[in-house]
XYZ file of C-alpha atoms in Angstrom:
622
model
C 213.127 328.103 93.549
C 209.768 327.002 92.095
C 207.987 329.132 94.709
C 209.987 332.217 93.681
C 209.149 331.589 90.029
C 205.458 331.458 90.869
C 205.681 334.776 92.715
C 207.466 336.311 89.761
C 204.738 335.064 87.433
C 202.058 336.569 89.667
C 203.940 339.870 89.680
C 204.074 339.852 85.889
C 200.353 339.161 85.676
C 199.722 342.117 87.974
C 202.094 344.268 85.969
C 200.332 343.274 82.756
C 196.991 344.287 84.186
C 198.524 347.547 85.387
C 199.505 348.255 81.762
C 195.945 347.600 80.621
C 193.403 350.403 80.409
C 194.143 352.993 77.720
C 197.063 351.051 76.258
C 194.879 348.224 74.966
C 191.536 350.025 75.353
C 190.371 347.697 78.103
C 188.754 348.064 81.507
C 189.748 346.023 84.564
C 187.106 346.033 87.308
C 187.901 344.817 90.810
C 185.182 342.964 92.746
C 185.076 341.221 96.121
C 182.373 338.779 95.017
C 182.098 336.380 92.106
C 178.795 335.340 90.562
C 177.786 331.766 91.100
C 176.152 331.632 87.665
C 175.586 334.017 84.749
C 173.427 334.500 81.673
C 171.396 331.275 81.564
C 169.827 331.965 84.971
C 167.783 334.788 83.457
C 165.012 334.612 86.087
C 167.452 334.593 89.046
C 166.181 331.200 90.161
C 169.623 329.914 91.125
C 171.151 333.160 92.366
C 170.263 336.840 92.684
C 173.665 338.183 93.740
C 174.335 341.880 93.233
C 177.541 341.068 91.357
C 175.575 338.873 88.952
C 173.087 341.659 88.243
C 175.912 344.156 87.762
C 177.896 342.063 85.288
C 174.825 341.116 83.293
C 174.305 344.793 82.482
C 177.305 344.406 80.154
C 175.723 341.352 78.533
C 171.996 342.131 78.340
C 170.797 345.663 77.735
C 167.189 346.197 78.864
C 164.562 347.081 76.290
C 164.002 350.330 78.191
C 166.906 351.587 80.297
C 166.973 353.649 83.480
C 169.741 356.238 83.464
C 171.633 358.023 86.241
C 168.906 360.691 86.369
C 166.229 358.002 86.933
C 164.828 358.648 83.463
C 163.644 356.023 80.983
C 165.622 355.653 77.768
C 164.769 353.580 74.699
C 167.574 351.049 74.215
C 166.267 348.179 72.101
C 162.826 349.662 71.345
C 161.985 352.617 69.133
C 160.498 354.808 71.866
C 159.470 354.732 75.527
C 155.702 354.257 75.963
C 154.110 357.464 77.278
C 150.638 358.937 77.435
C 151.810 361.643 75.034
C 152.818 359.215 72.258
C 149.764 357.060 72.981
C 151.867 353.961 73.493
C 150.801 353.960 77.162
C 147.175 353.617 78.226
C 145.763 353.634 81.761
C 142.287 352.163 82.255
C 140.286 352.242 85.507
C 139.068 348.750 86.373
C 137.257 349.560 89.625
C 138.166 349.241 93.266
C 140.773 351.973 92.929
C 142.766 349.810 90.514
C 144.062 350.469 87.030
C 145.207 348.455 84.052
C 148.262 349.667 82.146
C 148.821 348.768 78.503
C 152.174 349.486 76.844
C 152.807 349.172 73.119
C 156.454 348.607 72.206
C 158.291 348.168 68.916
C 161.733 346.605 68.620
C 164.290 348.588 66.672
C 164.775 347.163 63.184
C 167.620 344.789 62.400
C 168.470 343.741 65.956
C 170.763 340.708 66.201
C 172.201 338.600 68.990
C 175.982 338.477 69.260
C 175.938 335.126 67.397
C 174.204 336.727 64.393
C 170.708 335.344 64.990
C 167.814 337.785 64.713
C 166.493 339.270 67.944
C 162.685 339.311 67.725
C 159.566 339.217 69.857
C 160.031 335.439 69.940
C 162.820 336.018 72.491
C 160.505 338.148 74.621
C 157.705 335.597 74.318
C 160.101 332.836 75.379
C 161.124 334.761 78.514
C 157.442 335.270 79.286
C 156.603 331.604 78.773
C 159.341 330.412 81.121
C 158.441 332.955 83.810
C 154.787 331.918 83.624
C 155.531 328.186 83.932
C 153.651 326.479 86.740
C 155.527 326.381 90.011
C 158.423 328.468 88.693
C 160.372 329.594 91.838
C 160.601 333.264 90.885
C 161.578 335.949 93.410
C 158.736 338.264 92.360
C 155.629 336.100 91.910
C 153.209 339.041 91.942
C 154.870 340.468 88.813
C 154.249 337.227 86.952
C 150.644 337.105 88.105
C 149.946 340.652 86.932
C 151.675 340.690 83.551
C 150.273 339.685 80.172
C 152.155 339.680 76.876
C 150.508 340.044 73.483
C 152.787 339.563 70.481
C 151.589 341.206 67.287
C 154.468 340.362 64.929
C 158.255 339.983 64.931
C 158.766 343.570 66.118
C 155.584 344.729 67.856
C 154.141 343.627 71.191
C 151.999 344.868 74.064
C 152.677 344.407 77.762
C 149.690 344.676 80.106
C 149.729 344.971 83.890
C 146.519 344.265 85.814
C 146.299 345.518 88.452
C 148.909 348.141 87.621
C 151.475 349.260 90.162
C 152.685 352.855 90.295
C 156.194 351.826 89.229
C 155.308 349.615 86.253
C 156.524 352.334 83.892
C 159.976 352.514 85.559
C 162.541 350.928 83.250
C 161.835 347.889 81.096
C 158.444 346.173 81.554
C 159.746 342.754 80.522
C 162.941 340.851 79.770
C 164.084 338.441 77.083
C 166.121 335.265 76.537
C 167.609 333.565 73.425
C 164.854 331.251 72.270
C 166.986 329.820 69.450
C 169.466 328.442 71.992
C 167.166 327.478 74.851
C 163.920 326.307 73.208
C 164.849 322.654 72.667
C 166.025 322.103 76.247
C 163.088 324.073 77.646
C 160.633 321.862 75.755
C 162.202 318.817 77.415
C 161.957 320.476 80.833
C 158.374 321.484 80.159
C 157.452 317.944 79.162
C 159.010 316.553 82.347
C 157.117 319.137 84.404
C 153.751 318.560 82.687
C 152.497 315.693 84.929
C 153.685 317.365 88.161
C 151.437 319.232 90.589
C 152.944 322.498 91.941
C 151.267 321.880 95.307
C 152.408 318.281 95.694
C 155.585 318.192 93.628
C 157.139 321.595 94.335
C 160.548 320.147 95.171
C 160.712 318.109 91.972
C 159.646 321.128 89.904
C 162.297 323.209 91.606
C 164.957 320.650 90.730
C 163.794 320.491 87.101
C 163.817 324.245 86.626
C 167.127 324.725 88.431
C 168.639 322.051 86.203
C 167.443 323.870 83.090
C 168.868 327.249 84.139
C 172.093 325.781 85.488
C 172.874 323.979 82.247
C 173.334 327.304 80.474
C 174.871 329.294 83.346
C 178.118 327.615 84.343
C 181.624 328.814 83.466
C 182.088 325.620 81.463
C 179.105 326.315 79.232
C 179.759 330.030 78.872
C 183.365 329.348 77.893
C 182.018 327.338 74.949
C 180.830 330.625 73.440
C 177.374 329.228 72.704
C 175.360 331.628 74.883
C 174.757 334.828 72.908
C 174.725 338.342 74.300
C 172.346 341.188 73.561
C 174.443 343.766 75.380
C 177.512 345.783 74.398
C 179.804 342.923 75.456
C 179.908 339.127 75.262
C 181.713 336.582 77.438
C 185.043 335.393 76.061
C 186.495 333.588 79.081
C 185.542 332.866 82.677
C 188.219 331.502 84.993
C 186.482 330.639 88.291
C 187.971 332.260 91.393
C 190.005 334.541 89.171
C 188.609 336.543 86.258
C 185.739 337.003 83.834
C 186.627 338.503 80.465
C 184.146 340.120 78.095
C 184.805 341.539 74.624
C 182.856 344.017 72.528
C 179.728 342.704 70.789
C 179.933 343.874 67.148
C 176.155 343.480 66.710
C 175.201 345.846 69.538
C 172.967 348.585 68.110
C 173.757 351.537 70.415
C 176.765 353.435 69.078
C 178.385 356.025 71.357
C 179.558 359.409 70.081
C 182.537 359.079 67.738
C 182.102 355.347 67.162
C 182.346 352.211 69.300
C 186.051 351.754 68.496
C 186.826 354.852 70.597
C 185.452 353.142 73.724
C 186.454 350.174 75.870
C 186.814 346.998 73.801
C 187.431 344.502 76.581
C 186.194 344.306 80.178
C 187.892 342.073 82.733
C 186.398 341.458 86.170
C 188.999 340.408 88.727
C 187.489 338.527 91.664
C 189.419 339.147 94.890
C 187.153 338.146 97.755
C 189.384 339.468 100.522
C 188.855 343.222 100.456
C 192.285 343.929 101.938
C 193.890 342.043 99.051
C 191.653 343.938 96.650
C 192.895 347.220 98.115
C 196.492 346.109 97.516
C 195.632 345.325 93.873
C 194.140 348.794 93.433
C 197.192 350.471 94.939
C 199.396 348.369 92.671
C 197.662 349.749 89.584
C 196.052 346.516 88.409
C 192.488 347.797 88.761
C 190.916 350.547 86.639
C 187.630 350.806 88.531
C 185.834 349.058 91.365
C 182.556 347.177 91.380
C 179.493 347.856 93.527
C 180.767 344.992 95.695
C 184.375 345.854 96.275
C 186.026 347.989 98.945
C 184.418 348.678 102.279
C 183.548 352.232 103.267
C 186.490 352.591 105.639
C 188.904 351.213 103.065
C 187.633 353.799 100.583
C 188.533 356.554 103.051
C 191.804 355.061 104.272
C 194.906 357.241 104.109
C 196.619 354.357 102.392
C 194.271 354.899 99.441
C 193.570 358.637 99.545
C 197.267 359.521 99.726
C 197.813 357.706 96.409
C 194.790 359.241 94.696
C 196.034 362.638 93.399
C 196.744 362.363 89.698
C 195.975 358.636 89.613
C 192.327 358.040 90.460
C 189.152 359.500 91.950
C 187.365 358.067 94.960
C 183.614 358.644 94.922
C 181.112 357.950 97.682
C 177.720 357.369 96.126
C 174.841 357.941 98.577
C 172.985 354.751 98.157
C 169.871 352.742 98.672
C 171.903 349.723 99.758
C 170.445 348.565 103.057
C 172.796 346.650 105.347
C 170.766 344.622 107.821
C 170.475 341.369 109.717
C 167.574 339.122 108.816
C 166.136 336.852 111.500
C 164.804 333.329 111.041
C 161.272 333.252 112.487
C 160.285 329.701 111.472
C 159.414 328.005 114.753
C 159.604 324.533 113.181
C 163.375 325.062 113.566
C 164.355 323.948 117.062
C 166.896 326.745 117.549
C 164.372 329.393 116.497
C 161.756 328.068 118.908
C 164.276 327.712 121.727
C 165.529 331.288 121.320
C 161.989 332.674 120.767
C 163.093 334.520 117.638
C 159.484 334.729 116.486
C 158.656 336.876 119.532
C 158.940 340.603 118.793
C 160.461 341.190 122.243
C 163.443 339.003 121.369
C 164.118 340.955 118.190
C 163.674 344.276 119.977
C 166.073 343.124 122.700
C 168.683 342.189 120.099
C 168.374 345.643 118.545
C 168.601 347.468 121.871
C 171.692 345.396 122.718
C 173.533 346.293 119.482
C 175.308 349.632 119.476
C 174.589 350.593 115.885
C 175.412 354.262 116.499
C 178.778 353.216 117.894
C 179.314 350.929 114.915
C 178.794 353.622 112.253
C 180.889 356.075 114.261
C 183.743 353.615 114.711
C 183.693 352.218 111.177
C 182.425 355.131 109.080
C 183.037 358.299 111.119
C 179.253 358.576 111.380
C 178.918 359.281 107.635
C 176.584 356.370 106.925
C 173.149 356.818 108.516
C 171.778 354.287 110.985
C 168.745 352.638 109.398
C 165.349 352.511 111.084
C 163.363 350.781 108.312
C 164.187 349.051 105.052
C 163.442 352.105 102.858
C 166.411 354.363 102.141
C 166.380 358.047 103.128
C 166.972 358.950 99.447
C 163.652 357.308 98.539
C 160.652 359.701 98.526
C 158.638 357.066 100.432
C 160.993 357.034 103.425
C 159.457 357.705 106.859
C 162.084 358.900 109.343
C 159.593 359.354 112.230
C 159.225 355.731 113.253
C 160.066 354.003 116.533
C 163.823 353.767 117.029
C 166.065 351.572 119.167
C 169.010 353.471 120.646
C 171.697 351.435 122.341
C 170.189 350.413 125.688
C 171.549 347.132 127.131
C 169.449 347.526 130.284
C 166.262 347.646 128.224
C 167.474 344.585 126.325
C 168.038 342.695 129.586
C 164.568 343.676 130.801
C 162.868 342.328 127.672
C 164.852 339.104 127.822
C 163.979 338.637 131.499
C 160.290 338.971 130.594
C 160.811 336.029 128.251
C 162.220 333.857 131.025
C 165.947 334.202 130.399
C 168.318 334.153 133.379
C 172.143 334.358 133.515
C 173.861 330.958 133.566
C 177.121 330.031 135.353
C 179.202 331.493 132.495
C 177.105 334.657 132.233
C 175.284 333.499 129.101
C 171.518 333.537 129.398
C 169.616 330.302 129.744
C 166.061 329.129 130.305
C 164.258 325.872 130.853
C 162.198 324.419 128.016
C 160.424 321.256 129.143
C 163.182 319.210 130.715
C 165.947 320.937 128.751
C 168.180 323.867 129.597
C 168.501 326.154 126.588
C 171.512 328.436 126.229
C 171.120 331.729 124.314
C 173.694 331.097 121.596
C 172.581 332.388 118.222
C 173.989 331.621 114.773
C 175.348 334.641 112.855
C 175.923 334.185 109.108
C 177.477 336.617 106.633
C 179.739 336.677 103.569
C 183.226 335.369 104.308
C 186.067 337.699 103.349
C 184.072 340.910 103.705
C 186.229 342.801 106.194
C 183.564 345.196 107.484
C 180.944 342.487 107.964
C 183.384 340.265 109.802
C 184.435 343.200 111.997
C 180.750 343.977 112.536
C 180.256 340.455 113.862
C 183.061 340.953 116.366
C 181.737 344.382 117.352
C 178.244 343.049 118.009
C 179.599 339.940 119.704
C 180.970 342.180 122.451
C 177.677 344.093 122.671
C 175.569 340.958 122.904
C 177.872 339.319 125.417
C 177.136 342.225 127.766
C 173.478 341.166 127.903
C 174.243 337.438 128.046
C 173.982 336.393 124.401
C 176.680 334.330 122.677
C 177.282 334.278 118.927
C 178.087 331.274 116.769
C 179.813 332.595 113.632
C 178.992 330.582 110.501
C 180.292 332.453 107.442
C 180.708 331.234 103.860
C 181.479 332.743 100.429
C 178.764 334.832 98.796
C 178.238 332.185 96.125
C 177.219 329.785 98.901
C 175.110 331.954 101.203
C 173.237 333.673 98.354
C 172.402 330.450 96.546
C 168.693 329.740 96.668
C 169.312 326.415 98.407
C 170.644 328.394 101.385
C 169.196 331.896 101.612
C 165.729 330.737 100.507
C 165.685 327.779 102.902
C 165.251 329.314 106.364
C 162.002 327.348 106.583
C 164.131 324.203 106.345
C 166.591 325.496 108.951
C 169.549 325.956 106.582
C 170.280 329.045 108.664
C 168.689 329.380 112.063
C 169.519 332.753 113.565
C 170.926 335.988 112.139
C 172.003 336.556 108.520
C 173.721 339.839 107.628
C 173.658 341.026 104.019
C 172.341 343.904 101.936
C 169.231 344.516 99.875
C 168.766 347.312 97.353
C 165.909 349.684 98.151
C 164.811 350.726 94.667
C 162.542 353.555 93.584
C 159.962 350.917 92.717
C 159.298 350.104 96.369
C 156.406 347.726 97.033
C 157.086 346.235 100.464
C 157.473 342.732 99.048
C 160.678 342.140 101.009
C 158.463 341.726 104.066
C 155.021 340.935 102.749
C 153.587 337.550 103.568
C 150.876 337.905 100.949
C 150.237 340.426 98.199
C 146.523 341.178 98.445
C 146.326 342.380 94.838
C 147.456 339.086 93.345
C 147.437 336.534 96.158
C 151.163 335.861 95.706
C 152.941 334.475 98.773
C 156.378 335.998 99.367
C 157.649 333.742 102.174
C 159.791 331.103 100.439
C 158.843 327.592 101.510
C 158.469 324.205 99.902
C 154.730 324.907 99.516
C 155.300 327.786 97.072
C 158.469 326.345 95.535
C 160.612 328.839 97.486
C 159.266 331.928 95.734
C 159.614 335.376 97.266
C 162.158 337.394 99.241
C 160.594 337.455 102.738
C 163.212 334.915 103.708
C 162.786 335.190 107.483
C 159.081 334.313 107.378
C 157.525 337.405 109.011
C 153.755 337.887 108.729
C 151.676 340.975 109.516
C 148.307 341.272 107.809
C 148.041 345.040 108.313
C 151.457 345.544 106.740
C 150.336 343.445 103.777
C 147.161 345.516 103.422
C 148.952 348.867 103.518
C 151.734 347.940 101.103
C 149.367 346.140 98.722
C 147.178 349.238 98.618
C 150.200 351.522 98.333
C 151.470 349.854 95.173
C 148.228 350.472 93.284
C 147.881 354.052 94.554
C 148.822 356.538 91.828
C 148.307 359.629 93.986
C 151.778 360.445 95.325
C 150.593 361.859 98.651
C 148.241 358.975 99.403
C 150.908 356.446 98.465
C 153.457 358.094 100.759
C 151.004 357.995 103.672
C 150.256 354.304 103.167
C 153.941 353.413 103.115
C 154.577 355.654 106.135
C 152.037 353.619 108.131
C 153.588 350.377 106.901
C 157.023 351.526 108.081
C 155.621 352.341 111.535
C 154.350 348.758 111.848
C 157.639 347.388 110.573
C 159.643 349.462 113.067
C 157.561 348.159 115.989
C 157.814 344.542 114.861
C 161.438 344.645 113.574
C 161.224 341.522 111.397
C 164.870 342.268 110.546
C 167.495 344.291 112.367
C 168.255 347.475 110.374
C 171.910 348.507 110.514
C 172.715 351.350 108.089
C 172.423 352.579 104.516
C 175.654 352.332 102.623
C 177.379 355.044 100.690
C 179.344 352.883 98.317
C 182.943 353.852 97.549
C 184.065 353.651 93.934
C 187.648 354.032 92.802
C 187.966 355.159 89.174
C 191.229 355.836 87.329
C 191.751 359.286 85.899
C 190.822 359.466 82.239
C 188.101 356.789 82.396
C 184.826 358.432 81.391
C 181.155 357.491 81.812
C 181.816 354.885 84.505
C 179.142 356.614 86.550
C 176.906 355.481 89.416
C 173.923 357.133 91.076
C 171.578 355.858 93.784
C 169.202 354.463 91.155
C 171.266 354.195 87.955
C 170.098 351.174 86.013
C 167.332 350.808 88.594
C 169.545 349.437 91.363
C 172.543 351.758 91.452
C 175.135 349.501 89.823
C 177.904 350.641 87.464
C 177.777 349.310 83.910
C 174.204 350.405 83.148
C 175.674 352.336 80.170
C 178.554 349.970 79.449
C 178.728 350.841 75.742
C 179.687 354.437 76.654
C 182.554 353.610 79.034
C 185.932 354.578 77.621
C 189.252 356.356 77.940
C 189.550 359.997 76.954
C 193.005 359.321 75.585
C 191.458 356.850 73.121
C 188.846 359.333 71.933
C 185.937 358.479 74.240
C 183.685 361.475 74.875
C 182.489 362.299 78.369
C 178.709 362.263 78.611
C 178.085 361.639 82.303
C 179.730 363.458 85.223
C 180.081 361.452 88.451
C 180.390 364.693 90.450
C 176.659 365.276 89.881
C 175.743 362.130 91.789
C 178.334 361.721 94.541
C 180.941 363.579 96.591
C 184.591 362.620 96.279
C 187.024 361.760 99.046
C 189.283 364.628 100.094
């Protein structure tokens, strides 16, 4: 009887959510991932999950936004710096390099959601923390190139030297609430003062992670102490269930007709199993889906499309989301050395053995393009004339034989290393509960078995695998083989995903203990020519020259295959009829997430005015 009562309660919860939307002017978003932390981790030191970045668009509006048309918009500043208004200055500094100076002025009267003034002190605080010695940031070259000059409470200048071609895309700098964080940061800074980044990197990492984590947990955010500077603020976070945000009355951007005509509450429902998420959508408990929600095939399923007429739209946004498999190349890991993963022939053999064309045909009716490099076809820098790896198991076997592999008694390859017999069994990690990724593992398991390679599946929730103490720790053998996930290929492409060293700044992008786990080249690939080309490409302001430099870099990458490219995703979004301005493009907000214009999202029946048309940026399912 108790069990039946629980089911009834769950049904009522679902029914209540189904009655949300226009009736109480709310928005319920369905997501298949949950952020590990939010808000306080403003430098993404603990986690850089896509779902975290998406949700934080509701909570922190950038100083300068990036709309669905890839155009800059002044959000919290009076105007976008341009050459025409003389707020942007470009100065040649020799060697083909430039310095960019941007003058910005905060809009008058800005306040955090808790009523405290928002000033340049909050920008200066963000800058100070990012510049701290040994800070394990993901983009160390940015922090080496940037300089902040504060003039007064409203005016400041951001300088980039050397300047990169994309430094004027979106906001040049972030911010954080100094009035809340300053006291604890001063304690952290004092503890870090006697430490040497070269000798004490691990201790510094622990100190900084402790600082960010203190202000990022559901427990702290539920206290209501962390203020928002976006259109919404956190009201309640129930782990493994929901995150609720309510309208921030101090938000300065007012949509047409007044903020009361637009969504007043946003609820994220976290349903990690995408099949269960689909059921929730069909049941009416979801108003719109997140960037991490349904899989492509679920978005096109008859089960969903047959229910769509009159109820919701299904959009497929051509994206820059790159699905791939990274490879651990750190030979200090015994499994990596045994399997020769640092040898290009091994990686090429893996790619030849994996029927990627068959995968996209079977799973996506061929509508998602097979990837050949990490740069999306929608990006102007994309080079589609690189070396490719069609499905060729015989070629894979030939390469593996050259490396000394021979079939064992069970058909799995083996070789002798010293006095040991090594079996070719490779770890394969991805996000648990993602139906397509788990099916992909099974699909490739059959492919690889045909050439004598066995897989060892080792999946975990996204909050685990994307934590910096896992994804950033390949050098410490936290994962030792293949890791499937997605990166966003943004318009501001610089090659740093696979650079070892940025030659403009000297920043090292391979995360290890020596650099306090900074950077996103998690597999540890190194190619000096690639570094030279991409470093030069980022400071090249001539569009043609820049495209040529990146084309050459992609040719090197395609020969070396430091990661195994799978496909570029067209993300499905389900949006209820009558919900306006919940719009996504390949580069909306910079990374193609919904919520970049959260203050404008609303229901037509409640008076919200349509400003953005999703049909301009994506086809719909028929």
